Short mmCIF file of C-alpha atoms and ligand atoms in Angstrom, two decimals:
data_model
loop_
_atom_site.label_atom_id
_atom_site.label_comp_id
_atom_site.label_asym_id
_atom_site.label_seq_id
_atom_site.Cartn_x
_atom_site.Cartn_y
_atom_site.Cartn_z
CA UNK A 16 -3.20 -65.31 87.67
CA UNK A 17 -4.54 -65.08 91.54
CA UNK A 18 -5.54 -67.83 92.46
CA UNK A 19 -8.59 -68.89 94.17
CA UNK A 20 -8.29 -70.29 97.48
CA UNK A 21 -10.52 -71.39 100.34
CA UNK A 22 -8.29 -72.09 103.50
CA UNK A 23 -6.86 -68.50 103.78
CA UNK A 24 -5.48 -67.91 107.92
CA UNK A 25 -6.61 -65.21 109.79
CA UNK A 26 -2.60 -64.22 109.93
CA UNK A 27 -2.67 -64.29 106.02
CA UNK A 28 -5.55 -61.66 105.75
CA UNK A 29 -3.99 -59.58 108.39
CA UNK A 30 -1.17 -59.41 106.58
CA UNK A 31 -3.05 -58.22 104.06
CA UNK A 32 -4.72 -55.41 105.65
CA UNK A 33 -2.08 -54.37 107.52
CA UNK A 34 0.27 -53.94 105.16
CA UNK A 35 0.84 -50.02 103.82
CA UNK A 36 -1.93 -48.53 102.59
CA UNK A 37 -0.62 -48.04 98.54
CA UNK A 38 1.31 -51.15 98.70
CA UNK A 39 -2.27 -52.60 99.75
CA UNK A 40 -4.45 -50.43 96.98
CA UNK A 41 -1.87 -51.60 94.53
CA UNK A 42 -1.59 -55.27 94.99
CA UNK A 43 -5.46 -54.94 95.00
CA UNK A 44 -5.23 -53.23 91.96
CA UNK A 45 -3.04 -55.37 89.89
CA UNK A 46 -5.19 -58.48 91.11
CA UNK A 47 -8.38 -56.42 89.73
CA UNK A 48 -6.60 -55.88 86.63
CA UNK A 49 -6.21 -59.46 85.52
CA UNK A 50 -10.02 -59.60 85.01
CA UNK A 51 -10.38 -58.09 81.01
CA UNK A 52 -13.53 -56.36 82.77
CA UNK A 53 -11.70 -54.39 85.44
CA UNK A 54 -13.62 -51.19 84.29
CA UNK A 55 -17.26 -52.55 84.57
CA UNK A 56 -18.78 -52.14 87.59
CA UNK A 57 -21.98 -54.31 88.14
CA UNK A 58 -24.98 -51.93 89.14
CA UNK A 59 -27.71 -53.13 91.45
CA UNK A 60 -31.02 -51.26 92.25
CA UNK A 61 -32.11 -51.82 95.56
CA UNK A 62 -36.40 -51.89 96.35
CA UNK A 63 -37.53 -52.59 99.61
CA UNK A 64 -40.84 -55.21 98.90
CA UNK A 65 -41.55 -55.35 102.97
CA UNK A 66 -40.82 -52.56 104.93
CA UNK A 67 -40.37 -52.18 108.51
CA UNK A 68 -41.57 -54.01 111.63
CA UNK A 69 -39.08 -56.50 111.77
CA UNK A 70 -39.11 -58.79 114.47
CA UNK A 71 -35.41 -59.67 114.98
CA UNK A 72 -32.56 -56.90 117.02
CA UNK A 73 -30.27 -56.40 114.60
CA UNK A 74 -28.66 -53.30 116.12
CA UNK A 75 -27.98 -51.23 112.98
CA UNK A 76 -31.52 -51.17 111.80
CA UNK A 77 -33.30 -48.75 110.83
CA UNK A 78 -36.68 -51.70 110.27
CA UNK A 79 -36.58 -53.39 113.73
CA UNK A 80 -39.75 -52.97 115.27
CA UNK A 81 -37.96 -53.18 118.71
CA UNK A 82 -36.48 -49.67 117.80
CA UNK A 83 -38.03 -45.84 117.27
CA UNK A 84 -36.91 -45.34 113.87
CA UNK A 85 -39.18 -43.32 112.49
CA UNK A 86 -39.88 -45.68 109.13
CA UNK A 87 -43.11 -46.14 107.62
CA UNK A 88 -43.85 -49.80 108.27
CA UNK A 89 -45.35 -51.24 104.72
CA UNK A 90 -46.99 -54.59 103.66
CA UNK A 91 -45.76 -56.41 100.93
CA UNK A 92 -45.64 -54.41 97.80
CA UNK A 93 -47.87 -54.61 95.07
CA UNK A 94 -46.75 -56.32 91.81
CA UNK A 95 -47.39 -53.68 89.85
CA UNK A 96 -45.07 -51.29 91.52
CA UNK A 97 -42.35 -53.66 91.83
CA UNK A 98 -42.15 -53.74 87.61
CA UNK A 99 -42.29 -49.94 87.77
CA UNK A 100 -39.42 -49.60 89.91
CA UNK A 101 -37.84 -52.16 87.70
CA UNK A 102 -38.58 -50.33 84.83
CA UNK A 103 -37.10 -47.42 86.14
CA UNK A 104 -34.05 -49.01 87.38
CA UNK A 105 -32.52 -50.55 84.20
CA UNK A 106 -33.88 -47.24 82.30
CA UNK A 107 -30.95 -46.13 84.95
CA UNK A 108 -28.74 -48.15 83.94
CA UNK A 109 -29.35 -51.04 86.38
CA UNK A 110 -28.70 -54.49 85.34
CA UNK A 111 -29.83 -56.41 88.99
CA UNK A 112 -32.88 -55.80 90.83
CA UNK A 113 -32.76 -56.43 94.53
CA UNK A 114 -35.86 -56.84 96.45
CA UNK A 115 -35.56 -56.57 100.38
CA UNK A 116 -37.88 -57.42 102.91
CA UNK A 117 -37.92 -56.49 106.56
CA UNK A 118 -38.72 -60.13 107.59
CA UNK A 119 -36.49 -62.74 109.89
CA UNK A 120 -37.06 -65.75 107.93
CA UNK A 121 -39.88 -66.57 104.55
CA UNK A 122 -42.35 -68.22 105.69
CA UNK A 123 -44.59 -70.59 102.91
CA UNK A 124 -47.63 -68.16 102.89
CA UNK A 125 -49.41 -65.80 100.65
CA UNK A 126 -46.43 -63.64 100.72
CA UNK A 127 -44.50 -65.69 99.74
CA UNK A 128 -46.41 -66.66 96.61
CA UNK A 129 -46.43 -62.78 95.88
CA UNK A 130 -42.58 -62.69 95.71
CA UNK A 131 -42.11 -65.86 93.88
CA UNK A 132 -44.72 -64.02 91.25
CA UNK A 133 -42.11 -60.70 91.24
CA UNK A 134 -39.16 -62.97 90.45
CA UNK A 135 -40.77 -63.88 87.62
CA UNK A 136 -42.30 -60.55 86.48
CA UNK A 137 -38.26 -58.91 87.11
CA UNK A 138 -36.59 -62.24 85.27
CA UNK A 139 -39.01 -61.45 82.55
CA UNK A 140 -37.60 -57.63 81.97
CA UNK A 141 -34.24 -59.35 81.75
CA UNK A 142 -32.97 -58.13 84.57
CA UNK A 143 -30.65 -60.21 87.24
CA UNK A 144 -33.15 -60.46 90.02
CA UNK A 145 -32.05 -60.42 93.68
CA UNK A 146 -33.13 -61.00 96.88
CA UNK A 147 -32.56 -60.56 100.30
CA UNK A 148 -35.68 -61.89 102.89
CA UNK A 149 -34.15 -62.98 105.72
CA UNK A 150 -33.70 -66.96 106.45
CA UNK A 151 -34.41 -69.25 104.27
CA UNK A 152 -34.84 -73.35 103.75
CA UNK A 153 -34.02 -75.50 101.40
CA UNK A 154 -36.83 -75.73 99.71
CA UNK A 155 -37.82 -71.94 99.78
CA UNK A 156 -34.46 -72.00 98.20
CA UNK A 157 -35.55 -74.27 95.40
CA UNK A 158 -38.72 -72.26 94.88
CA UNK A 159 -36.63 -69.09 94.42
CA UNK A 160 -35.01 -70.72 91.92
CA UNK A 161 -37.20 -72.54 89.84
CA UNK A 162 -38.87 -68.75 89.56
CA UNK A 163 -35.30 -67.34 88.23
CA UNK A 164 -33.95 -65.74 91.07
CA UNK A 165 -30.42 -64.99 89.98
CA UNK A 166 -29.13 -63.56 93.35
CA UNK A 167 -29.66 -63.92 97.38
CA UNK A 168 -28.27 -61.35 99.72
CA UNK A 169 -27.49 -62.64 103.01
CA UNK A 170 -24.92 -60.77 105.03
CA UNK A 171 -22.84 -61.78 107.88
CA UNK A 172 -22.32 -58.77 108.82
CA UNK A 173 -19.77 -59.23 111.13
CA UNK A 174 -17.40 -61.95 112.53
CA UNK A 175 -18.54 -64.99 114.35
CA UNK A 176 -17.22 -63.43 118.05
CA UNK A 177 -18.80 -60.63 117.76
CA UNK A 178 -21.90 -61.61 116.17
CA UNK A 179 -23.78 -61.65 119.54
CA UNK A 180 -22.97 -57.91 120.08
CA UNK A 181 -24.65 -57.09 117.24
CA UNK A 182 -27.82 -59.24 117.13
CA UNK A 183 -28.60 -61.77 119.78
CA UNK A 184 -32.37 -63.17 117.66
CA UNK A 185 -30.34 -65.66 115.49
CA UNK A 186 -27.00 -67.39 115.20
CA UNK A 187 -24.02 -67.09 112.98
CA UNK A 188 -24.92 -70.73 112.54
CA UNK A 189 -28.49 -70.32 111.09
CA UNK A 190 -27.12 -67.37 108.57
CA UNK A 191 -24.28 -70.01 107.36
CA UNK A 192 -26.88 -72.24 106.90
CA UNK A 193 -28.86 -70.19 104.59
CA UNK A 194 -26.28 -69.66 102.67
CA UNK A 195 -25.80 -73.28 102.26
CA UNK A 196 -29.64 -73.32 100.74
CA UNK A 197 -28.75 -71.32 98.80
CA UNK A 198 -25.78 -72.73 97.16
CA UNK A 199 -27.64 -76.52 96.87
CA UNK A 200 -30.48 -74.49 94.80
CA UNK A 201 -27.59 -72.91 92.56
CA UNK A 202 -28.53 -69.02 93.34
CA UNK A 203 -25.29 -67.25 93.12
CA UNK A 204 -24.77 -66.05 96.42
CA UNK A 205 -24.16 -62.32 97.30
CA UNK A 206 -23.07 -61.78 101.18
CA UNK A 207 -20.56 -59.44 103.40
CA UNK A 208 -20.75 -57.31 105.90
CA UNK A 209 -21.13 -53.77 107.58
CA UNK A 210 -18.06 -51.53 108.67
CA UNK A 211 -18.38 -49.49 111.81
CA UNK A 212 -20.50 -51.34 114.38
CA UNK A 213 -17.63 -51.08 116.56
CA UNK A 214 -15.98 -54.01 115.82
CA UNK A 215 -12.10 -54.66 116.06
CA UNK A 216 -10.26 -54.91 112.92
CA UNK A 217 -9.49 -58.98 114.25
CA UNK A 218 -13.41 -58.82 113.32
CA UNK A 219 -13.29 -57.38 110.50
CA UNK A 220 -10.67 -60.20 109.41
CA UNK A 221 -12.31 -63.42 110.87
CA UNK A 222 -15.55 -62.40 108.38
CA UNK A 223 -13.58 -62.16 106.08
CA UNK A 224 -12.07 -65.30 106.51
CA UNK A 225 -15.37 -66.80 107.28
CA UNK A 226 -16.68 -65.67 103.93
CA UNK A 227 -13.40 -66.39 101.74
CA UNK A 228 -13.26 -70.42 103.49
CA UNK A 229 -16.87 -71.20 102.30
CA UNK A 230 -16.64 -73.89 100.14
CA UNK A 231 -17.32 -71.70 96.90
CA UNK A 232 -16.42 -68.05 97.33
CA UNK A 233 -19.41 -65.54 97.30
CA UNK A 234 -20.18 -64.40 93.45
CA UNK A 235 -20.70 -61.42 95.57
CA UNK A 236 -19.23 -59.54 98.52
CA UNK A 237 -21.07 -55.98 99.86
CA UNK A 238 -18.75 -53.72 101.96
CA UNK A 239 -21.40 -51.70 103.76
CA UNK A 240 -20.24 -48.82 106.05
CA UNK A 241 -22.94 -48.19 108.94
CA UNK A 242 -25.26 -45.77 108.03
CA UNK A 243 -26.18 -44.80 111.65
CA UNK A 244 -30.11 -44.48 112.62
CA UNK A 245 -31.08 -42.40 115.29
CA UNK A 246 -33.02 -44.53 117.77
CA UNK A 247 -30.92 -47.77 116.95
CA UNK A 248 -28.29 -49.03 119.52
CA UNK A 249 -25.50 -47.86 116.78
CA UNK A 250 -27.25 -44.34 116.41
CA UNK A 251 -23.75 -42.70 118.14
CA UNK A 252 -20.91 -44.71 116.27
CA UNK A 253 -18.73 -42.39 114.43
CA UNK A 254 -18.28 -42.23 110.58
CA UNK A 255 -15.97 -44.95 109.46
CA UNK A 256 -13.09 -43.71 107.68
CA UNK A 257 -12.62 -44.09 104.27
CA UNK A 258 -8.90 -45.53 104.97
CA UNK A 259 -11.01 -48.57 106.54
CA UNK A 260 -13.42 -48.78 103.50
CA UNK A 261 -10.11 -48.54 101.46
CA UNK A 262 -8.71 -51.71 103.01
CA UNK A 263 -11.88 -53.77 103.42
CA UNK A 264 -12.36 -53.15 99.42
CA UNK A 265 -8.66 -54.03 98.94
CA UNK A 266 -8.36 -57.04 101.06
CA UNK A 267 -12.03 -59.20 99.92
CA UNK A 268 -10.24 -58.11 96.07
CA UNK A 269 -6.90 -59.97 97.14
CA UNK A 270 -8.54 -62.94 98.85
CA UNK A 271 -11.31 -63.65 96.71
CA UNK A 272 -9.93 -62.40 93.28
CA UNK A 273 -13.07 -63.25 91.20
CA UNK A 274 -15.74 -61.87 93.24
CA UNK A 275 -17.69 -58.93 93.06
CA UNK A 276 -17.02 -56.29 95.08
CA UNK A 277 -19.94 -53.91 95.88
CA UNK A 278 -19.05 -50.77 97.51
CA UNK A 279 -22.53 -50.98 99.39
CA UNK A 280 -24.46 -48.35 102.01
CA UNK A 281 -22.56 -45.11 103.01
CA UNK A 282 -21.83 -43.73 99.21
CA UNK A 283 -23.78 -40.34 100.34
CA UNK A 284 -21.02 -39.93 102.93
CA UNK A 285 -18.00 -40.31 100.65
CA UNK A 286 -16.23 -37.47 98.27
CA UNK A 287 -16.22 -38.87 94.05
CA UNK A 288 -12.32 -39.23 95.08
CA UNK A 289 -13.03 -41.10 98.05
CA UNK A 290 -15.08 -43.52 95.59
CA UNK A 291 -12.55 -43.66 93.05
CA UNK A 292 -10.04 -44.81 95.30
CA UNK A 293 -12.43 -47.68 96.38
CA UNK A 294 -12.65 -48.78 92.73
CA UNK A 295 -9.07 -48.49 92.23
CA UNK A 296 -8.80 -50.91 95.27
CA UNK A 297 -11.10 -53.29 93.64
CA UNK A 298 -14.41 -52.49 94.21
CA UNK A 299 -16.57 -53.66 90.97
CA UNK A 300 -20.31 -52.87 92.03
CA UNK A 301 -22.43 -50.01 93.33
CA UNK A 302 -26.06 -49.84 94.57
CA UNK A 303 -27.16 -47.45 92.76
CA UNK A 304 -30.94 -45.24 92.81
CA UNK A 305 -31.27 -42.68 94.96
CA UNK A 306 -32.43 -44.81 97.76
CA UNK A 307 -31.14 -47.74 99.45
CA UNK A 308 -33.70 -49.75 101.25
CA UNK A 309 -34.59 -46.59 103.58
CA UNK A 310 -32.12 -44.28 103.70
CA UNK A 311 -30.68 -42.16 100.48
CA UNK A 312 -28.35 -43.17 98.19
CA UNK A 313 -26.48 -41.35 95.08
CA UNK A 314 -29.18 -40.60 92.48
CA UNK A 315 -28.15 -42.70 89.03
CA UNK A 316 -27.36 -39.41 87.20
CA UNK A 317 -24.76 -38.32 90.06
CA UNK A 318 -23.42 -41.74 89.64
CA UNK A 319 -23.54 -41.81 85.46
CA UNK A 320 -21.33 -38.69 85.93
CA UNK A 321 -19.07 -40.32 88.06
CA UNK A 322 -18.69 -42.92 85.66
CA UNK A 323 -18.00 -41.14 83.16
CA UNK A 324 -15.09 -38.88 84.79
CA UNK A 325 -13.62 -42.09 86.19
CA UNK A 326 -13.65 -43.82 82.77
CA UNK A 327 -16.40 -47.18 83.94
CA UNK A 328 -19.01 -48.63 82.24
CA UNK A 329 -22.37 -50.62 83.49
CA UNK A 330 -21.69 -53.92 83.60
CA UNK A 331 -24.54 -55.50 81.36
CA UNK A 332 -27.13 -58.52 82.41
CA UNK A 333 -26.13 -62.07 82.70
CA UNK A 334 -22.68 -61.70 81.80
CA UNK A 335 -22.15 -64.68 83.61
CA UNK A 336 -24.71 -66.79 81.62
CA UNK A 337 -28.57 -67.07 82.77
CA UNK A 338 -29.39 -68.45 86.18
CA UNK A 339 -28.69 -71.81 87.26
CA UNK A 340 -25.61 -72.09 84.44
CA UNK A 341 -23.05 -69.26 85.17
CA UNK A 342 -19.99 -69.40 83.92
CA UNK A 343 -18.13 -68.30 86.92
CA UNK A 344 -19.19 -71.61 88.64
CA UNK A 345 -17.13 -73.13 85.82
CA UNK A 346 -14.13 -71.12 87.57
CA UNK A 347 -14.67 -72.98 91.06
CA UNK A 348 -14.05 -77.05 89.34
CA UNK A 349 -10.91 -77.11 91.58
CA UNK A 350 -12.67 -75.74 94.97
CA UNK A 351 -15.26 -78.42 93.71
CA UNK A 352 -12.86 -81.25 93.65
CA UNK A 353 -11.98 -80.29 97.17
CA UNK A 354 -14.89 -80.24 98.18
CA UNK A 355 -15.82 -84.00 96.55
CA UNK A 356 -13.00 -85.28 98.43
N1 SAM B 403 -34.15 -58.95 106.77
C1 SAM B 403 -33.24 -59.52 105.90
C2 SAM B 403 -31.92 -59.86 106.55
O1 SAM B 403 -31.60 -59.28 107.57
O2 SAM B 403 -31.20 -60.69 105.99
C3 SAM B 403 -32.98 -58.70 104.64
C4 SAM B 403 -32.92 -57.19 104.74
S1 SAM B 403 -31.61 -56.51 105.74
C5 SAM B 403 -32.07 -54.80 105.83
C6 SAM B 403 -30.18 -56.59 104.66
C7 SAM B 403 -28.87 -56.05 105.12
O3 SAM B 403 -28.88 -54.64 105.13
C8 SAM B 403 -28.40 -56.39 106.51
O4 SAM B 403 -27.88 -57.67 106.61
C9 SAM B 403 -27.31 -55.35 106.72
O5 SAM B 403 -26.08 -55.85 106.27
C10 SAM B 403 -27.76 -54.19 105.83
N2 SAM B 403 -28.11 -53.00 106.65
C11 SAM B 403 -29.23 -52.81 107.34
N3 SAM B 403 -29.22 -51.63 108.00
C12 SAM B 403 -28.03 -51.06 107.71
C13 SAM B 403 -27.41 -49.84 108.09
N4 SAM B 403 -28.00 -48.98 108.93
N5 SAM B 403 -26.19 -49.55 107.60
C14 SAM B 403 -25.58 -50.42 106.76
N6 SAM B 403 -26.11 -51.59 106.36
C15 SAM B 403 -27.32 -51.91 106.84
C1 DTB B 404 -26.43 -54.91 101.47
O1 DTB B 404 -25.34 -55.45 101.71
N1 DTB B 404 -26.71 -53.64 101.71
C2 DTB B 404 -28.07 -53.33 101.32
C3 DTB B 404 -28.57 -54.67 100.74
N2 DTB B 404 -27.45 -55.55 100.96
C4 DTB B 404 -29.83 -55.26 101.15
C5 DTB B 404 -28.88 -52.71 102.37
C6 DTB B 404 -28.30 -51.45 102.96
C7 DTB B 404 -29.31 -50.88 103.89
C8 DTB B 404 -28.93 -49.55 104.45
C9 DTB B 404 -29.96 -49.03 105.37
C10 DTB B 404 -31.29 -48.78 104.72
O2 DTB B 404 -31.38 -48.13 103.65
O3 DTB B 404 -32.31 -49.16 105.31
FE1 SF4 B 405 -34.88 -57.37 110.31
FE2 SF4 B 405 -33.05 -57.73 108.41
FE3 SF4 B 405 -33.24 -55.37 109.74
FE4 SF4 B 405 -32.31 -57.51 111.00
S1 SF4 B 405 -31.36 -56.50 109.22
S2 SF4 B 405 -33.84 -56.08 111.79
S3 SF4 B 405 -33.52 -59.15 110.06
S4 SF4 B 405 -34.75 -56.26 108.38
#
């Protein structure tokens, strides 16, 4: 059995990646294998609550205000709507909802109330609920889960060196330290990265040593390739090759053997044998829904079809127990006792 380990070296991940590409996919492989589940892949439905107008640089995006995007710029969503795209979602086969907003940080307002209200209304539908709203503190944290949230999506996108390429509005620091919140308030905690910002594959490596050296690995780990938006910074970077998708997937498997892998943004770009190959290297999850937060996605019955040629099934709801009591934590007693020493 892998085992799970928190002080992986930058040379042992490298390793990793480097090595030959099917000696990589199958190492990956046999890891993913050990999990009885290996053929469910978790599906998430993505629903952006707040869109647009973001104050923050994050050079990717397709919501910061600072940029000529194009997007419609929204206010927060109303209730209402959020259920119906819930609705339609796990009618989809969708067993997460994950509501985005275009904000830095939550602040305690009115808003803030409203989304605290949609947990509930999503938990309620039985439905892992999600979240993803910028920085957070501990308390926000807290509130989040006292109103079910299951989930909180906070990427790092990149590595620590060349975070300040990417976005100089915030530190690496403050999105550790969100994370952090979010542990304390027991959300499980679902954060990784983008491919294709122009980052070295060293970066590539050091997030993903930063993520697998947290104290408790991520219950989830996105691999996003760069969808690029004309009028961003990144509108020019070229496509990322699948080969680099292949060995992201591959490696997070290896290093963090129980996580879920989500083979995030970029899906419209990639062949159904490109795919494949990603969940034979690992990958466990998909957004699925035939938009992402702005840009398109697969639509569920291109992906149902998929599914079935390739032989995997929806992962169902809360396999992991409800929130606040997931099994999986169970799995992390021995990163636990290092961490109470
Ligand atoms: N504002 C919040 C934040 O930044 O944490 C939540 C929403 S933000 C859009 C969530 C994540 O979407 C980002 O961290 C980034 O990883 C991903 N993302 C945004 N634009 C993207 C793009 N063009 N291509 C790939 N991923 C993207
Ligand atoms: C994640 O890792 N990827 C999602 C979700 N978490 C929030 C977002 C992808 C966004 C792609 C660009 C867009 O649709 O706006
Ligand atoms: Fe704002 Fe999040 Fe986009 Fe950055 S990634 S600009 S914080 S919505």
């Amino acid at each position: 059995m892998a085992e799970l380990r928190n002080n992986w070296t930058k040379e042992e991940i490298s390793a990793i990646y480097h090595q030959p590409l099917l000696d990589l996919i199958y190492e990956a492989a046999t890891i993913h294998r050990e999990n009885k589940d290996y053929s469910e892949v978790q599906i998430s439905s993505l629903i952006s609550i707040k869109t647009g107008g973001c104050p923050e640089d994050c050079a990717y995006c397709p919501q910061a205000a600072r940029y000529n995007t194009g997007v419609d710029v929204h206010a927060i969503m109303p209730k209402d709507e959020v259920i119906a795209a819930a609705e339609k979602a796990k009618a989809g086969g969708a067993s997460r909802l994950c509501m985005g907003a275009a904000w830095r940080e939550v602040r305690d307002n009115r808003d803030f109330d409203k989304v605290i209200d949609m947990v509930k209304a999503v938990n309620d539908l039985d439905m892992e609920v999600c979240c993803t709203l910028g920085m957070l503190t501990e308390s926000q944290a807290q509130r989040l889960a006292d109103a079910g949230l299951y989930a909180y999506n906070h990427n790092l996108d990149t590595s620590e060196e060349d975070y300040k390429r990417i976005i100089t509005t915030r530190t690496y620091d403050e999105r550790l330290k969100t994370l952090e919140h979010v542990r304390k308030a027991k959300i499980t905690v679902c954060s990784g990265g983008i491919i294709g910002l122009g980052e070295t594959v060293e970066d590539r490596i050091s997030m993903l040593k930063t993520l697998s050296n947290l104290p408790k690995h991520p219950e989830s780990v996105p691999i996003n390739a760069l969808v690029p938006i004309k009028g961003t910074p990144l509108a020019d970077q070229a496509k990322v090759a699948v080969w680099d998708m292949v060995r992201m997937i591959a490696t997070t498997r290896i290093i963090m053997p129980k996580t879920v892998v989500r083979l995030s943004a970029g899906r419209t770009e990639m062949t159904t044998v490109e795919q494949a190959l990603c969940f034979m290297a690992g990958a466990n999850s998909i957004f699925a829904g035939d938009k992402l937060l702005t840009t398109p996605n697969p639509s569920f019955d291109t992906d149902m079809a998929m599914f079935e040629l390739l032989g995997l099934k929806p992962r169902a709801a809360f396999k992991n127990g409800k929130p606040g009591q997931q099994e999986s934590l169970q799995e992390y007693i021995n990163l636990e006792k290092i961490e109470a020493n």
